[in-house]
Amino acid sequence: MKRFNPVLLAAMLALFSTTGAVHASDAAMPVPLAAPGASDAAHLAAVRDMIEAMQLQRIMRQLFQVMGEMEDQQGEVMRHMALHVSDDEILARMAPVYVPYISAEDARQVARNFRSSLAQRDVAATLARARITQGDTDPHFTASERVEAQRLTAMPAAFGKDGRQAAIHSASRAMYMQWSREYYDRLLAQAMQVVRAYITAALDLQPGQATPKLALQPTGLPSLDKVLLVVADVTLATTTANLSYAADIDSYQLDRVLAPERLVSAQGIATSKATITKAGDRIESYLAQIDRLQQSALGRLQASKSGSSARQIIEAGMAARYDFMLRFGENQRSLMDLFARVLQFAESRLGAIELRGESLVFRDDADRAMYLSLIAQLKKASEEESALVDEAQQTAQRSLKKLGG
């Protein structure tokens, strides 16, 4: 006979003290009474009632609290579960673990025994000694009451045979690990929906519109919520920078820089050169601003010491964004360089190029060939710019889909 006592309580807490994977050796446990899932609803209900009568759900919650003392993502999840999961959820998770190893009849008998007055007093004292509940840690029992309490809180003899308790411990550990992963994944999905809302708002924002102030919906996990705050800040700051950059570039009217009438006069060329210089400075300012935003965000993520999956997802996205911005910056510089080369060419050929109607006429065929070559290079760089813009939009849409969009 195995009695429900502090030793069993300590063992139940200890079996969850490791967060490592279930090893192959755990599978070499005795064959259960019936394969999991093969039991009927009545059997499952009987086992659930037994667990509730034994108040094992309280022990499970205590487990969450104990593991919540760890200073890592797993500890955060445990603290969150301790506060938010219901007894019904705990019982629903625990019952299937026990079903294969105890019969419905035995489970009903155990439940009846544990609900007796004597057993309840004994269990209450055990829980109080473990600081799971408050109460008398050493209630008085007469000799006969002690004997009867021991009988009532004993598990069926068959329960201790064939290593069934070891099998239950193994299955419980696997259940707990799976549950904690699922629980975290739900919170992560919730967090990613917040990220999605910010990305959507950023994509929909038009020049001149005020930057939206979206309300954060904390998950309750510090590591996730710190990541959310960083994402919110960097997304909206980047969007504001993008719109400001686009508005400034549009205001420079770069499409007029190489207008034929400008290429045949010193004043026109000087005006276009000034525009290109201004645009080039704005490009460098924009690229530096985006780099500062990303470096600041990465610094905040690292300072948070969060090891969460959300952080890894965001950092991967930022790394991809950094690579994109390098290519985008190279393209913008290339465009400005080509604009400048055309202007330098036109300046060196003043008087040798004429404007007839809206077209340029070259006295020298070699000059015409050089001009057309530069324009072809400029066209190619412009096409690359369009491709980069399309890539950014497609990447954003793919990100939305991954986030549940």
CSV table of C-alpha atoms in Angstrom, one decimal:
chain,number,residue,atom,x,y,z
A,1,MET,CA,0.0,0.0,0.0
A,2,LYS,CA,1.4,3.5,-0.9
A,3,ARG,CA,0.1,6.3,1.2
A,4,PHE,CA,-0.5,9.9,0.0
A,5,ASN,CA,2.0,11.8,2.1
A,6,PRO,CA,4.7,14.5,1.9
A,7,VAL,CA,7.1,12.1,0.3
A,8,LEU,CA,4.7,11.6,-2.6
A,9,LEU,CA,4.1,15.3,-2.8
A,10,ALA,CA,7.8,16.1,-3.0
A,11,ALA,CA,8.3,13.4,-5.6
A,12,MET,CA,5.5,14.9,-7.8
A,13,LEU,CA,7.1,18.3,-7.6
A,14,ALA,CA,10.6,16.9,-8.2
A,15,LEU,CA,9.6,15.0,-11.3
A,16,PHE,CA,8.9,18.3,-13.0
A,17,SER,CA,12.1,20.0,-11.8
A,18,THR,CA,13.7,19.3,-15.2
A,19,THR,CA,12.7,21.0,-18.4
A,20,GLY,CA,14.7,18.6,-20.6
A,21,ALA,CA,13.2,16.5,-23.2
A,22,VAL,CA,11.7,13.1,-22.4
A,23,HIS,CA,14.4,10.6,-23.0
A,24,ALA,CA,14.1,7.4,-25.0
A,25,SER,CA,14.5,5.4,-21.7
A,26,ASP,CA,11.2,6.9,-20.5
A,27,ALA,CA,9.4,4.9,-23.2
A,28,ALA,CA,10.6,1.6,-21.7
A,29,MET,CA,7.9,1.7,-19.1
A,30,PRO,CA,5.3,-1.0,-18.3
A,31,VAL,CA,2.4,-1.5,-20.6
A,32,PRO,CA,-0.6,0.5,-19.4
A,33,LEU,CA,-3.9,-1.1,-18.6
A,34,ALA,CA,-5.3,0.3,-21.8
A,35,ALA,CA,-3.9,2.5,-24.5
A,36,PRO,CA,-4.4,6.2,-23.9
A,37,GLY,CA,-7.6,7.3,-25.6
A,38,ALA,CA,-9.1,3.8,-25.5
A,39,SER,CA,-11.0,4.5,-22.2
A,40,ASP,CA,-14.6,5.6,-22.2
A,41,ALA,CA,-15.9,8.8,-20.9
A,42,ALA,CA,-17.0,7.2,-17.6
A,43,HIS,CA,-13.5,5.9,-16.9
A,44,LEU,CA,-12.0,9.3,-17.7
A,45,ALA,CA,-14.6,11.0,-15.4
A,46,ALA,CA,-13.8,8.6,-12.6
A,47,VAL,CA,-10.1,9.3,-12.8
A,48,ARG,CA,-10.7,13.0,-13.0
A,49,ASP,CA,-12.8,12.8,-9.9
A,50,MET,CA,-10.1,10.8,-8.1
A,51,ILE,CA,-7.5,13.5,-8.9
A,52,GLU,CA,-9.8,16.2,-7.7
A,53,ALA,CA,-10.5,14.3,-4.5
A,54,MET,CA,-6.8,13.9,-3.9
A,55,GLN,CA,-6.3,17.6,-4.7
A,56,LEU,CA,-3.5,16.9,-7.1
A,57,GLN,CA,-4.6,19.9,-9.1
A,58,ARG,CA,-3.4,22.0,-6.3
A,59,ILE,CA,0.0,20.3,-6.3
A,60,MET,CA,0.2,20.9,-10.1
A,61,ARG,CA,-0.5,24.6,-9.5
A,62,GLN,CA,2.2,24.6,-6.8
A,63,LEU,CA,4.5,23.1,-9.4
A,64,PHE,CA,3.9,26.0,-11.7
A,65,GLN,CA,4.7,28.4,-8.8
A,66,VAL,CA,7.9,26.6,-8.0
A,67,MET,CA,9.1,26.5,-11.6
A,68,GLY,CA,8.1,30.1,-11.9
A,69,GLU,CA,11.0,31.0,-9.7
A,70,MET,CA,13.3,30.3,-12.7
A,71,GLU,CA,14.6,33.5,-14.3
A,72,ASP,CA,14.0,32.4,-17.9
A,73,GLN,CA,11.2,32.1,-20.5
A,74,GLN,CA,10.1,28.8,-18.9
A,75,GLY,CA,9.8,30.4,-15.5
A,76,GLU,CA,7.7,33.2,-17.0
A,77,VAL,CA,5.4,30.7,-18.6
A,78,MET,CA,5.0,28.8,-15.3
A,79,ARG,CA,4.2,32.0,-13.4
A,80,HIS,CA,1.6,32.9,-16.0
A,81,MET,CA,0.1,29.4,-15.9
A,82,ALA,CA,0.0,29.5,-12.1
A,83,LEU,CA,-2.1,32.7,-12.2
A,84,HIS,CA,-4.3,32.0,-15.2
A,85,VAL,CA,-5.1,28.3,-15.7
A,86,SER,CA,-8.2,27.0,-14.0
A,87,ASP,CA,-8.5,23.9,-11.9
A,88,ASP,CA,-10.7,22.5,-14.7
A,89,GLU,CA,-7.9,22.9,-17.2
A,90,ILE,CA,-5.4,21.2,-14.9
A,91,LEU,CA,-7.8,18.3,-14.2
A,92,ALA,CA,-8.5,17.9,-17.9
A,93,ARG,CA,-4.8,17.6,-18.6
A,94,MET,CA,-4.0,15.3,-15.7
A,95,ALA,CA,-6.8,12.8,-16.0
A,96,PRO,CA,-5.7,11.2,-19.4
A,97,VAL,CA,-2.2,10.6,-17.9
A,98,TYR,CA,-3.6,8.4,-15.1
A,99,VAL,CA,-6.4,6.7,-17.1
A,100,PRO,CA,-4.2,3.9,-18.6
A,101,TYR,CA,-2.7,3.0,-15.2
A,102,ILE,CA,-5.7,2.7,-12.9
A,103,SER,CA,-9.1,1.1,-13.4
A,104,ALA,CA,-12.4,3.1,-13.2
A,105,GLU,CA,-13.4,1.0,-10.2
A,106,ASP,CA,-10.2,1.7,-8.3
A,107,ALA,CA,-10.4,5.3,-9.2
A,108,ARG,CA,-13.9,5.6,-7.8
A,109,GLN,CA,-12.9,3.9,-4.6
A,110,VAL,CA,-9.9,6.2,-4.1
A,111,ALA,CA,-12.1,9.2,-4.6
A,112,ARG,CA,-14.6,8.0,-2.0
A,113,ASN,CA,-11.8,7.3,0.4
A,114,PHE,CA,-10.2,10.7,0.0
A,115,ARG,CA,-13.4,12.5,0.4
A,116,SER,CA,-13.9,11.0,3.9
A,117,SER,CA,-13.5,13.4,6.8
A,118,LEU,CA,-10.4,11.8,8.1
A,119,ALA,CA,-8.6,11.7,4.7
A,120,GLN,CA,-9.5,15.3,4.0
A,121,ARG,CA,-7.9,16.3,7.3
A,122,ASP,CA,-4.8,14.3,6.4
A,123,VAL,CA,-4.6,15.8,2.9
A,124,ALA,CA,-5.2,19.3,4.3
A,125,ALA,CA,-2.3,18.9,6.7
A,126,THR,CA,-0.1,17.6,3.9
A,127,LEU,CA,-0.9,20.6,1.7
A,128,ALA,CA,-0.4,23.0,4.6
A,129,ARG,CA,3.0,21.5,5.4
A,130,ALA,CA,4.0,21.9,1.7
A,131,ARG,CA,2.7,25.5,2.0
A,132,ILE,CA,0.3,24.9,-0.8
A,133,THR,CA,-2.6,25.9,1.5
A,134,GLN,CA,-2.9,27.5,4.9
A,135,GLY,CA,-4.0,25.4,7.8
A,136,ASP,CA,-3.0,23.1,10.6
A,137,THR,CA,0.2,21.4,9.7
A,138,ASP,CA,0.0,18.9,12.5
A,139,PRO,CA,-3.6,18.0,13.4
A,140,HIS,CA,-4.3,15.7,16.3
A,141,PHE,CA,-5.3,12.1,15.3
A,142,THR,CA,-6.0,9.4,17.8
A,143,ALA,CA,-4.2,6.1,17.2
A,144,SER,CA,-7.2,4.6,15.6
A,145,GLU,CA,-7.8,7.7,13.5
A,146,ARG,CA,-4.2,7.6,12.3
A,147,VAL,CA,-4.6,3.9,11.3
A,148,GLU,CA,-7.8,4.7,9.5
A,149,ALA,CA,-6.4,7.8,7.8
A,150,GLN,CA,-3.5,5.7,6.5
A,151,ARG,CA,-5.9,3.1,5.1
A,152,LEU,CA,-8.1,5.8,3.4
A,153,THR,CA,-5.2,7.6,1.8
A,154,ALA,CA,-3.5,4.5,0.5
A,155,MET,CA,-3.5,3.8,-3.2
A,156,PRO,CA,-4.7,0.4,-4.6
A,157,ALA,CA,-2.0,-2.2,-4.3
A,158,ALA,CA,-2.0,-2.7,-8.1
A,159,PHE,CA,-1.1,0.9,-8.5
A,160,GLY,CA,2.4,0.3,-7.2
A,161,LYS,CA,3.1,-2.7,-9.3
A,162,ASP,CA,5.1,-3.0,-12.5
A,163,GLY,CA,6.6,0.4,-12.2
A,164,ARG,CA,3.3,2.1,-13.0
A,165,GLN,CA,4.2,5.2,-10.9
A,166,ALA,CA,7.4,5.6,-12.8
A,167,ALA,CA,5.4,5.4,-16.0
A,168,ILE,CA,2.9,8.0,-14.7
A,169,HIS,CA,5.8,10.3,-13.8
A,170,SER,CA,7.2,10.0,-17.3
A,171,ALA,CA,3.8,10.6,-18.9
A,172,SER,CA,3.2,13.5,-16.6
A,173,ARG,CA,6.5,15.1,-17.5
A,174,ALA,CA,5.7,14.7,-21.2
A,175,MET,CA,2.2,16.1,-20.7
A,176,TYR,CA,3.5,19.1,-18.8
A,177,MET,CA,6.2,19.9,-21.4
A,178,GLN,CA,3.6,19.7,-24.2
A,179,TRP,CA,1.1,21.8,-22.3
A,180,SER,CA,3.7,24.5,-21.5
A,181,ARG,CA,4.7,24.6,-25.2
A,182,GLU,CA,1.1,24.9,-26.3
A,183,TYR,CA,0.5,27.6,-23.7
A,184,TYR,CA,3.4,29.6,-24.7
A,185,ASP,CA,2.5,29.2,-28.4
A,186,ARG,CA,-0.9,30.7,-27.7
A,187,LEU,CA,0.6,33.7,-26.0
A,188,LEU,CA,3.1,34.0,-28.8
A,189,ALA,CA,0.3,33.9,-31.3
A,190,GLN,CA,-1.5,36.7,-29.3
A,191,ALA,CA,1.7,38.7,-29.4
A,192,MET,CA,2.2,38.2,-33.1
A,193,GLN,CA,-1.3,39.5,-33.7
A,194,VAL,CA,-0.3,42.7,-32.1
A,195,VAL,CA,2.8,42.8,-34.3
A,196,ARG,CA,0.5,42.2,-37.3
A,197,ALA,CA,-1.7,45.1,-36.3
A,198,TYR,CA,1.3,47.4,-36.3
A,199,ILE,CA,2.6,46.2,-39.6
A,200,THR,CA,-0.9,46.6,-41.2
A,201,ALA,CA,-1.2,50.1,-39.8
A,202,ALA,CA,2.2,50.9,-41.2
A,203,LEU,CA,1.4,49.6,-44.6
A,204,ASP,CA,-1.9,51.5,-44.7
A,205,LEU,CA,-0.4,54.8,-43.6
A,206,GLN,CA,-0.4,57.4,-46.3
A,207,PRO,CA,1.8,60.6,-46.6
A,208,GLY,CA,0.3,63.4,-44.5
A,209,GLN,CA,-1.6,61.0,-42.1
A,210,ALA,CA,-0.9,61.1,-38.4
A,211,THR,CA,1.1,58.1,-37.1
A,212,PRO,CA,-1.5,55.8,-35.4
A,213,LYS,CA,-1.3,55.2,-31.7
A,214,LEU,CA,-2.3,51.6,-31.3
A,215,ALA,CA,-3.0,50.3,-27.8
A,216,LEU,CA,-0.7,47.4,-26.8
A,217,GLN,CA,-2.4,44.3,-25.4
A,218,PRO,CA,0.1,42.8,-23.0
A,219,THR,CA,0.3,39.1,-22.8
A,220,GLY,CA,1.6,39.1,-19.2
A,221,LEU,CA,4.9,37.5,-20.1
A,222,PRO,CA,7.6,40.2,-19.6
A,223,SER,CA,9.8,38.8,-22.4
A,224,LEU,CA,7.0,38.9,-24.9
A,225,ASP,CA,5.7,42.3,-23.8
A,226,LYS,CA,9.2,43.9,-24.0
A,227,VAL,CA,9.5,42.6,-27.6
A,228,LEU,CA,6.1,44.0,-28.4
A,229,LEU,CA,7.0,47.4,-27.1
A,230,VAL,CA,10.2,47.4,-29.2
A,231,VAL,CA,8.3,46.3,-32.3
A,232,ALA,CA,5.6,49.0,-31.8
A,233,ASP,CA,8.2,51.7,-31.4
A,234,VAL,CA,10.5,50.7,-34.3
A,235,THR,CA,7.6,49.9,-36.7
A,236,LEU,CA,5.9,53.2,-36.3
A,237,ALA,CA,9.2,55.2,-36.2
A,238,THR,CA,10.4,53.4,-39.3
A,239,THR,CA,7.1,54.1,-41.1
A,240,THR,CA,7.3,57.8,-40.2
A,241,ALA,CA,10.9,57.9,-41.5
A,242,ASN,CA,9.9,56.1,-44.7
A,243,LEU,CA,7.0,58.5,-45.4
A,244,SER,CA,9.1,61.6,-44.6
A,245,TYR,CA,11.8,60.3,-46.9
A,246,ALA,CA,9.4,59.6,-49.7
A,247,ALA,CA,7.7,63.0,-49.4
A,248,ASP,CA,11.1,64.8,-49.5
A,249,ILE,CA,12.3,62.9,-52.5
A,250,ASP,CA,9.1,63.6,-54.3
A,251,SER,CA,9.4,67.3,-53.5
A,252,TYR,CA,12.8,67.4,-55.3
A,253,GLN,CA,11.1,66.5,-58.6
A,254,LEU,CA,14.0,64.2,-59.7
A,255,ASP,CA,12.0,63.5,-62.8
A,256,ARG,CA,12.9,67.0,-64.0
A,257,VAL,CA,16.6,66.7,-63.2
A,258,LEU,CA,17.5,65.4,-66.7
A,259,ALA,CA,14.8,67.3,-68.6
A,260,PRO,CA,16.2,68.2,-72.1
A,261,GLU,CA,15.9,72.0,-71.5
A,262,ARG,CA,18.1,71.7,-68.4
A,263,LEU,CA,20.9,69.7,-70.1
A,264,VAL,CA,21.6,72.4,-72.7
A,265,SER,CA,22.2,75.4,-70.3
A,266,ALA,CA,24.7,76.0,-67.5
A,267,GLN,CA,21.9,77.3,-65.3
A,268,GLY,CA,19.8,74.3,-65.9
A,269,ILE,CA,22.7,71.9,-65.1
A,270,ALA,CA,23.5,73.9,-62.0
A,271,THR,CA,19.9,73.7,-60.8
A,272,SER,CA,19.8,69.9,-61.4
A,273,LYS,CA,23.2,69.4,-59.7
A,274,ALA,CA,21.9,71.2,-56.6
A,275,THR,CA,18.9,69.0,-56.6
A,276,ILE,CA,21.0,65.9,-56.9
A,277,THR,CA,23.2,67.0,-54.0
A,278,LYS,CA,20.2,67.7,-51.9
A,279,ALA,CA,18.7,64.3,-52.7
A,280,GLY,CA,22.0,62.5,-52.1
A,281,ASP,CA,22.2,64.2,-48.6
A,282,ARG,CA,18.7,63.2,-47.9
A,283,ILE,CA,19.3,59.6,-48.9
A,284,GLU,CA,22.3,59.4,-46.5
A,285,SER,CA,20.3,61.0,-43.8
A,286,TYR,CA,17.5,58.5,-44.3
A,287,LEU,CA,19.8,55.5,-44.3
A,288,ALA,CA,21.6,56.6,-41.2
A,289,GLN,CA,18.2,57.2,-39.5
A,290,ILE,CA,17.0,53.7,-40.3
A,291,ASP,CA,20.2,52.2,-39.2
A,292,ARG,CA,20.0,54.1,-35.8
A,293,LEU,CA,16.4,52.8,-35.4
A,294,GLN,CA,17.4,49.2,-36.0
A,295,GLN,CA,20.5,49.4,-33.8
A,296,SER,CA,18.4,51.0,-31.0
A,297,ALA,CA,15.8,48.2,-31.3
A,298,LEU,CA,18.4,45.5,-31.3
A,299,GLY,CA,20.1,47.1,-28.3
A,300,ARG,CA,16.8,47.2,-26.4
A,301,LEU,CA,16.1,43.5,-27.3
A,302,GLN,CA,19.5,42.5,-26.0
A,303,ALA,CA,19.1,44.6,-22.9
A,304,SER,CA,15.8,42.9,-22.1
A,305,LYS,CA,17.7,39.6,-21.8
A,306,SER,CA,14.7,37.9,-23.3
A,307,GLY,CA,15.3,34.5,-24.7
A,308,SER,CA,11.8,34.3,-26.1
A,309,SER,CA,10.8,32.9,-29.5
A,310,ALA,CA,9.2,36.2,-30.3
A,311,ARG,CA,12.6,38.0,-29.9
A,312,GLN,CA,14.2,35.4,-32.2
A,313,ILE,CA,11.5,36.0,-34.8
A,314,ILE,CA,11.8,39.8,-34.6
A,315,GLU,CA,15.6,39.7,-34.7
A,316,ALA,CA,15.5,37.4,-37.8
A,317,GLY,CA,13.1,39.9,-39.4
A,318,MET,CA,15.4,42.8,-38.6
A,319,ALA,CA,18.4,41.0,-40.0
A,320,ALA,CA,16.5,40.5,-43.2
A,321,ARG,CA,15.5,44.2,-43.2
A,322,TYR,CA,19.1,45.2,-42.6
A,323,ASP,CA,20.2,43.2,-45.6
A,324,PHE,CA,17.4,44.8,-47.7
A,325,MET,CA,18.4,48.3,-46.6
A,326,LEU,CA,22.0,47.7,-47.6
A,327,ARG,CA,20.8,46.8,-51.1
A,328,PHE,CA,18.3,49.7,-51.2
A,329,GLY,CA,21.0,52.1,-50.1
A,330,GLU,CA,23.4,50.9,-52.8
A,331,ASN,CA,20.6,51.3,-55.4
A,332,GLN,CA,19.8,54.9,-54.3
A,333,ARG,CA,23.4,55.9,-54.3
A,334,SER,CA,23.8,54.3,-57.8
A,335,LEU,CA,20.9,56.4,-59.1
A,336,MET,CA,22.3,59.6,-57.7
A,337,ASP,CA,25.7,58.8,-59.2
A,338,LEU,CA,24.2,58.1,-62.6
A,339,PHE,CA,22.2,61.4,-62.4
A,340,ALA,CA,25.5,63.2,-61.6
A,341,ARG,CA,27.3,61.5,-64.4
A,342,VAL,CA,24.7,62.5,-67.0
A,343,LEU,CA,24.9,66.1,-65.7
A,344,GLN,CA,28.7,66.1,-65.8
A,345,PHE,CA,28.6,64.8,-69.4
A,346,ALA,CA,26.1,67.4,-70.4
A,347,GLU,CA,28.2,70.1,-68.8
A,348,SER,CA,31.3,69.0,-70.6
A,349,ARG,CA,29.4,69.1,-73.9
A,350,LEU,CA,27.7,72.5,-73.5
A,351,GLY,CA,27.3,73.9,-77.0
A,352,ALA,CA,27.7,70.5,-78.6
A,353,ILE,CA,24.2,69.5,-77.7
A,354,GLU,CA,21.1,71.4,-78.9
A,355,LEU,CA,17.5,71.4,-78.0
A,356,ARG,CA,15.1,71.1,-80.9
A,357,GLY,CA,11.5,71.1,-79.8
A,358,GLU,CA,11.6,68.7,-76.8
A,359,SER,CA,14.5,66.5,-78.1
A,360,LEU,CA,18.2,66.7,-77.8
A,361,VAL,CA,20.3,66.8,-80.9
A,362,PHE,CA,24.0,65.8,-80.7
A,363,ARG,CA,26.6,67.1,-83.1
A,364,ASP,CA,28.8,64.0,-82.4
A,365,ASP,CA,27.5,60.5,-82.8
A,366,ALA,CA,29.9,59.4,-80.1
A,367,ASP,CA,28.4,61.9,-77.7
A,368,ARG,CA,24.9,60.6,-78.5
A,369,ALA,CA,26.1,57.0,-77.9
A,370,MET,CA,27.6,58.0,-74.5
A,371,TYR,CA,24.4,59.8,-73.5
A,372,LEU,CA,22.2,56.8,-74.5
A,373,SER,CA,24.5,54.4,-72.6
A,374,LEU,CA,24.2,56.5,-69.4
A,375,ILE,CA,20.4,56.7,-69.8
A,376,ALA,CA,20.2,52.9,-70.3
A,377,GLN,CA,22.2,52.5,-67.0
A,378,LEU,CA,19.9,54.9,-65.3
A,379,LYS,CA,16.9,53.0,-66.6
A,380,LYS,CA,18.3,49.7,-65.3
A,381,ALA,CA,18.9,51.2,-61.8
A,382,SER,CA,15.4,52.6,-61.8
A,383,GLU,CA,14.0,49.2,-62.6
A,384,GLU,CA,16.1,47.7,-59.8
A,385,GLU,CA,14.6,50.3,-57.5
A,386,SER,CA,11.1,49.3,-58.5
A,387,ALA,CA,12.0,45.7,-58.0
A,388,LEU,CA,13.2,46.5,-54.5
A,389,VAL,CA,10.0,48.3,-53.6
A,390,ASP,CA,8.0,45.4,-54.9
A,391,GLU,CA,10.2,43.0,-52.9
A,392,ALA,CA,9.6,45.0,-49.7
A,393,GLN,CA,5.8,45.0,-50.2
A,394,GLN,CA,5.8,41.2,-50.9
A,395,THR,CA,7.9,40.6,-47.9
A,396,ALA,CA,5.5,42.6,-45.8
A,397,GLN,CA,2.6,40.6,-47.1
A,398,ARG,CA,4.3,37.3,-46.5
A,399,SER,CA,5.0,38.5,-42.9
A,400,LEU,CA,1.3,39.2,-42.5
A,401,LYS,CA,0.4,35.8,-43.6
A,402,LYS,CA,2.9,34.2,-41.2
A,403,LEU,CA,1.4,36.3,-38.4
A,404,GLY,CA,-2.1,35.0,-39.2
A,405,GLY,CA,-3.1,37.5,-41.8
